[in-house]
Short mmCIF file of C-alpha atoms in Angstrom, two decimals:
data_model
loop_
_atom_site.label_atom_id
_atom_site.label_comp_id
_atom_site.label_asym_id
_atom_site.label_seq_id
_atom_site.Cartn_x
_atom_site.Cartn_y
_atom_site.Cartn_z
CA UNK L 1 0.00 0.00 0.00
CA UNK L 2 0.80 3.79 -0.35
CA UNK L 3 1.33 4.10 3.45
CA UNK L 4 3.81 0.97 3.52
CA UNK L 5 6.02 2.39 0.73
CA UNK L 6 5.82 5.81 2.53
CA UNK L 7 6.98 4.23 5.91
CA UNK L 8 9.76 2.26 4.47
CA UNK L 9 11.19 5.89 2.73
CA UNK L 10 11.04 6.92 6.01
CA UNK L 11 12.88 4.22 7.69
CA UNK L 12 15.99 4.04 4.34
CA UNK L 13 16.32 7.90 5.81
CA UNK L 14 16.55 7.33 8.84
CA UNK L 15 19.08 4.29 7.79
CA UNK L 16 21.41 6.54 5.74
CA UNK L 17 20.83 10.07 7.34
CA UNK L 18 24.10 11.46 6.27
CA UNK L 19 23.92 10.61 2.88
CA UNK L 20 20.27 11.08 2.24
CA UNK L 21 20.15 14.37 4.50
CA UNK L 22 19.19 17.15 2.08
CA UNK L 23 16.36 14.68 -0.04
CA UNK L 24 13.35 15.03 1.35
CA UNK L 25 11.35 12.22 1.99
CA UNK L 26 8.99 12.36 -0.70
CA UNK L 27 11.26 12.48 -3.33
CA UNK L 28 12.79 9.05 -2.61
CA UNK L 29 12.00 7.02 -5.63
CA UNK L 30 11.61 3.01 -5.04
CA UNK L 31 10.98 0.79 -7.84
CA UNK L 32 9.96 -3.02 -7.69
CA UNK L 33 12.09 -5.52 -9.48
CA UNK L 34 11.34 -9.13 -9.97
CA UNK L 35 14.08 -10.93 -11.80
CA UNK L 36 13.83 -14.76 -11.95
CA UNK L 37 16.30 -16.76 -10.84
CA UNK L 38 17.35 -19.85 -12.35
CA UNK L 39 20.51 -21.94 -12.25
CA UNK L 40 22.20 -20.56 -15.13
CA UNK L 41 21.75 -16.79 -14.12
CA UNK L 42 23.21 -18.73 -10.26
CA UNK L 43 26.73 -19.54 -12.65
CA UNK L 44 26.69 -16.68 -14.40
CA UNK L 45 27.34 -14.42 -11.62
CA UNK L 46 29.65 -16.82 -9.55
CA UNK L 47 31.84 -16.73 -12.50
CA UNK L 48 30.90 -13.78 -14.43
CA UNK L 49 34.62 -11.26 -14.19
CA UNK L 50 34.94 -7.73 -14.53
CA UNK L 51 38.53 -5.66 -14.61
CA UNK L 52 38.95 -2.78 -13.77
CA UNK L 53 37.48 -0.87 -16.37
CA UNK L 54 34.22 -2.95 -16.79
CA UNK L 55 33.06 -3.21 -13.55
CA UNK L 56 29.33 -2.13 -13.19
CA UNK L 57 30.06 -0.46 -9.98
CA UNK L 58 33.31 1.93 -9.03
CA UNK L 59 33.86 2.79 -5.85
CA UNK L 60 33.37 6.52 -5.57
CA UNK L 61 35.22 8.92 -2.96
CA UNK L 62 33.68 9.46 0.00
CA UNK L 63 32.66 13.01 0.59
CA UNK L 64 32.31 13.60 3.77
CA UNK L 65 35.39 11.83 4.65
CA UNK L 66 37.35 14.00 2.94
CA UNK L 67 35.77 16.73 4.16
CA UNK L 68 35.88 16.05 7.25
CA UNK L 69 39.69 15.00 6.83
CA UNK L 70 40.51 18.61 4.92
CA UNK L 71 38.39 20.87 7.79
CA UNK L 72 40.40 18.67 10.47
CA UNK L 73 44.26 19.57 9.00
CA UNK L 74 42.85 23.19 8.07
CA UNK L 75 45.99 25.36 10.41
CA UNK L 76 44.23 27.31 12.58
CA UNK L 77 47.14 29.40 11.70
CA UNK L 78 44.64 33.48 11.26
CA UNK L 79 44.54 33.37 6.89
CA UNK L 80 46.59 36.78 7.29
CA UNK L 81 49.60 34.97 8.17
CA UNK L 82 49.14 31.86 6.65
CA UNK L 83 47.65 33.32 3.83
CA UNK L 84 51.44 34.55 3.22
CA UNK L 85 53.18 32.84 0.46
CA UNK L 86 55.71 31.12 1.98
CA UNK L 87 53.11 29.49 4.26
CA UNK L 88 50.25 29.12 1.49
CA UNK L 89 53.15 27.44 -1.19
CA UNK L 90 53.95 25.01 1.24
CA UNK L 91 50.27 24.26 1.87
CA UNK L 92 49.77 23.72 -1.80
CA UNK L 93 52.05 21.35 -1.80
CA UNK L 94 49.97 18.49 0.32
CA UNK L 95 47.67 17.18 -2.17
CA UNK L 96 45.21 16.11 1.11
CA UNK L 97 45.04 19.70 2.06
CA UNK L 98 45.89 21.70 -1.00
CA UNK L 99 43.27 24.53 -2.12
CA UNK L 100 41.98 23.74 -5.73
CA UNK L 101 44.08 26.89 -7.47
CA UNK L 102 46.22 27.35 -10.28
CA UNK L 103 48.63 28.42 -7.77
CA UNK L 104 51.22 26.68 -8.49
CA UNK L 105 50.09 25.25 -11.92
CA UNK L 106 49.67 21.28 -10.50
CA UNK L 107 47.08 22.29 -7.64
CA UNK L 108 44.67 23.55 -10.35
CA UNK L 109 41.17 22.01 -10.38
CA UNK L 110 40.53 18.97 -12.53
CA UNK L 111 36.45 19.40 -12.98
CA UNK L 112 35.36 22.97 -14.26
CA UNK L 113 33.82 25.59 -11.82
CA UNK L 114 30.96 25.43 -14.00
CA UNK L 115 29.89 22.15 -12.96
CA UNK L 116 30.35 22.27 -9.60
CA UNK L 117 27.18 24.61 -8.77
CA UNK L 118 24.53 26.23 -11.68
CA UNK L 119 25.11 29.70 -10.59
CA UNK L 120 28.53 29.18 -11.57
CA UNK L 121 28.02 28.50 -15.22
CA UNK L 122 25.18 31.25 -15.42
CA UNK L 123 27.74 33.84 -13.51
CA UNK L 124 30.21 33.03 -16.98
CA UNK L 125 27.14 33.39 -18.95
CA UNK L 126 26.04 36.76 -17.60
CA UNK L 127 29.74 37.82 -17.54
CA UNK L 128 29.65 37.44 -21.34
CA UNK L 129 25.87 38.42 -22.08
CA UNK L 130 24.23 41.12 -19.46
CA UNK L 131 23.55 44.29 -20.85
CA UNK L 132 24.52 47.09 -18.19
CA UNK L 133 21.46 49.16 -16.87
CA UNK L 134 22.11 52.77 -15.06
CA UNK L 135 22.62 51.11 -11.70
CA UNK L 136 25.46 48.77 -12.90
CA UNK L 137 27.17 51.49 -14.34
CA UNK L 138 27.06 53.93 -11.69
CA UNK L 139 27.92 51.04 -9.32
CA UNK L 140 31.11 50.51 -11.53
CA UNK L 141 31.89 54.38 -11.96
CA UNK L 142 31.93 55.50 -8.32
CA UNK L 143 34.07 52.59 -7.51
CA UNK L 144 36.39 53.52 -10.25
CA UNK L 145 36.58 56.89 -8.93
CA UNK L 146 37.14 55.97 -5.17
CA UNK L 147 39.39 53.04 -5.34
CA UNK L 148 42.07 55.35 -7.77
CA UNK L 149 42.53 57.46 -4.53
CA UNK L 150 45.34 57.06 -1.96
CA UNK L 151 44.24 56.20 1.15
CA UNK L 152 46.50 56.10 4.66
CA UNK L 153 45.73 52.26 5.26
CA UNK L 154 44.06 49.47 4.02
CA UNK L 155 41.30 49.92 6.38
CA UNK L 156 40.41 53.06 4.79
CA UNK L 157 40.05 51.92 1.62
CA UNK L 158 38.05 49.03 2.46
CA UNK L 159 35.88 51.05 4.53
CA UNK L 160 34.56 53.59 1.74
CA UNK L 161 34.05 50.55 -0.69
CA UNK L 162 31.72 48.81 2.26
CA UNK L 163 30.25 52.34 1.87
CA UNK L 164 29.52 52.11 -1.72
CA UNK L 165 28.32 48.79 -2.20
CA UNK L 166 25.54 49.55 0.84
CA UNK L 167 24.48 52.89 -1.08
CA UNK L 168 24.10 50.91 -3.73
CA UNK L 169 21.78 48.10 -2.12
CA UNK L 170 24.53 45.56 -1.56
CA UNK L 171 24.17 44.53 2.42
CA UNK L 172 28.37 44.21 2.73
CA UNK L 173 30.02 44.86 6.60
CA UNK L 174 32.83 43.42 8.32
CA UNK L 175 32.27 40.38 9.26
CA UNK L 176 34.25 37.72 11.97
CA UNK L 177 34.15 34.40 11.26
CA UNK L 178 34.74 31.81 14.05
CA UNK L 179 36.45 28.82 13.70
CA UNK L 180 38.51 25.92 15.53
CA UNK L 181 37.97 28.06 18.78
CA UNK L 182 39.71 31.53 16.70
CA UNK L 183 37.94 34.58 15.46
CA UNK L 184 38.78 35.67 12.14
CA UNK L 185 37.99 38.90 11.18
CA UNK L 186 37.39 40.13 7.59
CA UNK L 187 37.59 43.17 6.03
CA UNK L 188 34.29 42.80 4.71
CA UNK L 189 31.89 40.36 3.74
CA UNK L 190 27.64 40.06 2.44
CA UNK L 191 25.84 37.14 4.45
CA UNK L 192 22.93 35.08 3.32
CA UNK L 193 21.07 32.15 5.19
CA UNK L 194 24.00 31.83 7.69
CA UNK L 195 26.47 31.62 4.59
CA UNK L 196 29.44 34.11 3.41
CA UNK L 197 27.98 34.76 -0.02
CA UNK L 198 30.94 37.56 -0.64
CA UNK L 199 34.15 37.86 0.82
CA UNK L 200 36.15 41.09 0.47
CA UNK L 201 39.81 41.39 1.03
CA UNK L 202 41.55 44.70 0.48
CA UNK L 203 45.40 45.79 0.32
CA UNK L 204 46.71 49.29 0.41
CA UNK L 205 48.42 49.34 -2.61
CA UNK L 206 49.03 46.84 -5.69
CA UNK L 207 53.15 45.32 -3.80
CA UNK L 208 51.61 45.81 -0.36
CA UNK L 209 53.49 43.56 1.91
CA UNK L 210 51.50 40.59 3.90
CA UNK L 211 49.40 37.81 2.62
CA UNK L 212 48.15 37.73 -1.13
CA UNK L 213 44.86 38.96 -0.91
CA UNK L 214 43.21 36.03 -2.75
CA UNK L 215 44.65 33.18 -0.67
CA UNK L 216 44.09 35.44 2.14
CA UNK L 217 40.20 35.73 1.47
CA UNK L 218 39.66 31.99 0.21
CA UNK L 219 40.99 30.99 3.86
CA UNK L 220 38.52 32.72 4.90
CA UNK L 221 36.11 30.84 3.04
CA UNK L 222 37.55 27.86 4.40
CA UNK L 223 37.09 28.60 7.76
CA UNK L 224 33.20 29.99 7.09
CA UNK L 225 32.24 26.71 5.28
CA UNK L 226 33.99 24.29 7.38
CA UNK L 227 31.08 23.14 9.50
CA UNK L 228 28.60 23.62 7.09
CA UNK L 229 30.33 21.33 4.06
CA UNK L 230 29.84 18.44 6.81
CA UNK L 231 26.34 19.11 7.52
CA UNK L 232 25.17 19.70 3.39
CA UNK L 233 27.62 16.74 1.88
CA UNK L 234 26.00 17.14 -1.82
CA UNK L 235 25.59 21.03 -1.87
CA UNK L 236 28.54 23.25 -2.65
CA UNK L 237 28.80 27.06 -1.18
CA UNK L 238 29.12 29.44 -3.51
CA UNK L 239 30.92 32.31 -2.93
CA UNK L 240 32.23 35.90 -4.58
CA UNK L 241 35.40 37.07 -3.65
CA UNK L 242 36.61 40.42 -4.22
CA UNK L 243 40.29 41.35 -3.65
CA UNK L 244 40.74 45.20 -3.81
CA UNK L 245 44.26 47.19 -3.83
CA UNK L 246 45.13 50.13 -5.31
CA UNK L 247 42.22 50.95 -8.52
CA UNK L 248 42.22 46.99 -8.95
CA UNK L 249 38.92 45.03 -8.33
CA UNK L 250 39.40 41.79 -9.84
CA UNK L 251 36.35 39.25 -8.98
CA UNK L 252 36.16 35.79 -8.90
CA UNK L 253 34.36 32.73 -7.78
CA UNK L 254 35.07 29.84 -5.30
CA UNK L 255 33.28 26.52 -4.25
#
């Protein structure tokens, strides 16, 4: 009966609630199979071989293992210092722990960004087809226009880009994330849902010493979506992150 099929669903979530924890119940499909069984489909498979290459079934990585594994030898080193590059190289060079970047060339990612989350491929697609309206390009012009000042400190400049970005309807503060018992603060960040949707790191100047702003900022990241990763094993987090120094605003995306 309908209610039997709906009480076994519930009791294969409840069997596998990590891997099954973001499908809601009703969209478990079950489907009825009645093969017969003789004695020559009883040989077949007691002697049927597969290599390597033709087996029906390949064991696939497990997630939230690795996960886990990565968030557990994350330094709780603050990303300003080891966001530095003679901490961050030697980071890149643990495959375990590595973050997926073409810096250096071997720790670049092997899938496209595009696959890993839709908004991904239609962020490349609106990068190539959106059509500016006024508020984009006023958006873009009094950034231009602020960020080619000189400003006594980092700080500063961050500060009067937060300032912009909320004029313009963008919700971006400062923001602290807290991980591994630390408190991390950023120089700026836009939240959604409990998630960093936009992370903002800012130098003074384009040679500033310190960390390099982008491995700086995806630490961050790190650190944010830590927790969360475990909890949502098939759902990926993406975020924007903005490095700003000097009248440079490259953007970019992470996962």
């Amino acid at each position: 009966t309908d209610d039997d099929v709906d009480t076994l669903k519930e009791l294969i979530k409840l069997k596998y609630p990590t891997t099954l924890r973001n499908v809601d119940v009703c969209n478990l499909l079950l489907w009825k199979c009645l093969f017969p069984v003789d004695e020559n489909l009883r040989e077949t498979l007691n002697t049927v071989r597969f290599d390597a290459n033709e087996a029906p079934l390949a064991t696939l990585p497990n997630l939230l293992r690795d996960r886990q594994q990565f968030n557990a030898d994350l330094p709780e080193t603050a990303p300003s210092t080891l966001g530095q590059h003679t901490n961050f190289s030697n980071l890149q060079e643990n495959d375990a722990q590595k973050i997926v970047w073409s810096r250096p060339p071997h720790a670049d990612a092997t899938i496209p960004v595009t696959l890993y989350h839709p908004i991904f491929r239609q962020f490349i697609d609106d990068c190539k087809t959106h059509e500016p309206i006024d508020e984009d390009n006023k958006l873009v012009r009094e950034i231009t226009l602020a960020m080619s000042k000189f400003f006594p400190n980092k700080k500063a400049r961050t500060a009067e880009l937060l300032e912009i970005l909320k004029d313009n309807g963008i919700p971006a503060t400062t923001a602290t994330i807290y991980s591994k018992g630390h408190s991390f603060p950023t120089d700026g960040a836009v939240e959604s849902k409990n998630s960093l949707i936009m992370i903002i790191e800012g130098e003074l100047e384009i040679g500033s010493t310190g960390a390099e702003p982008y491995a700086q900022a995806i630490l961050y990241y790190a650190h944010s979506a830590g927790k969360k990763s475990e909890e949502h094993v098939n759902f990926n987090f993406p975020c924007l992150i903005i490095t700003v120094f000097g009248q440079t605003l490259p953007p970019s995306l992470v996962a």
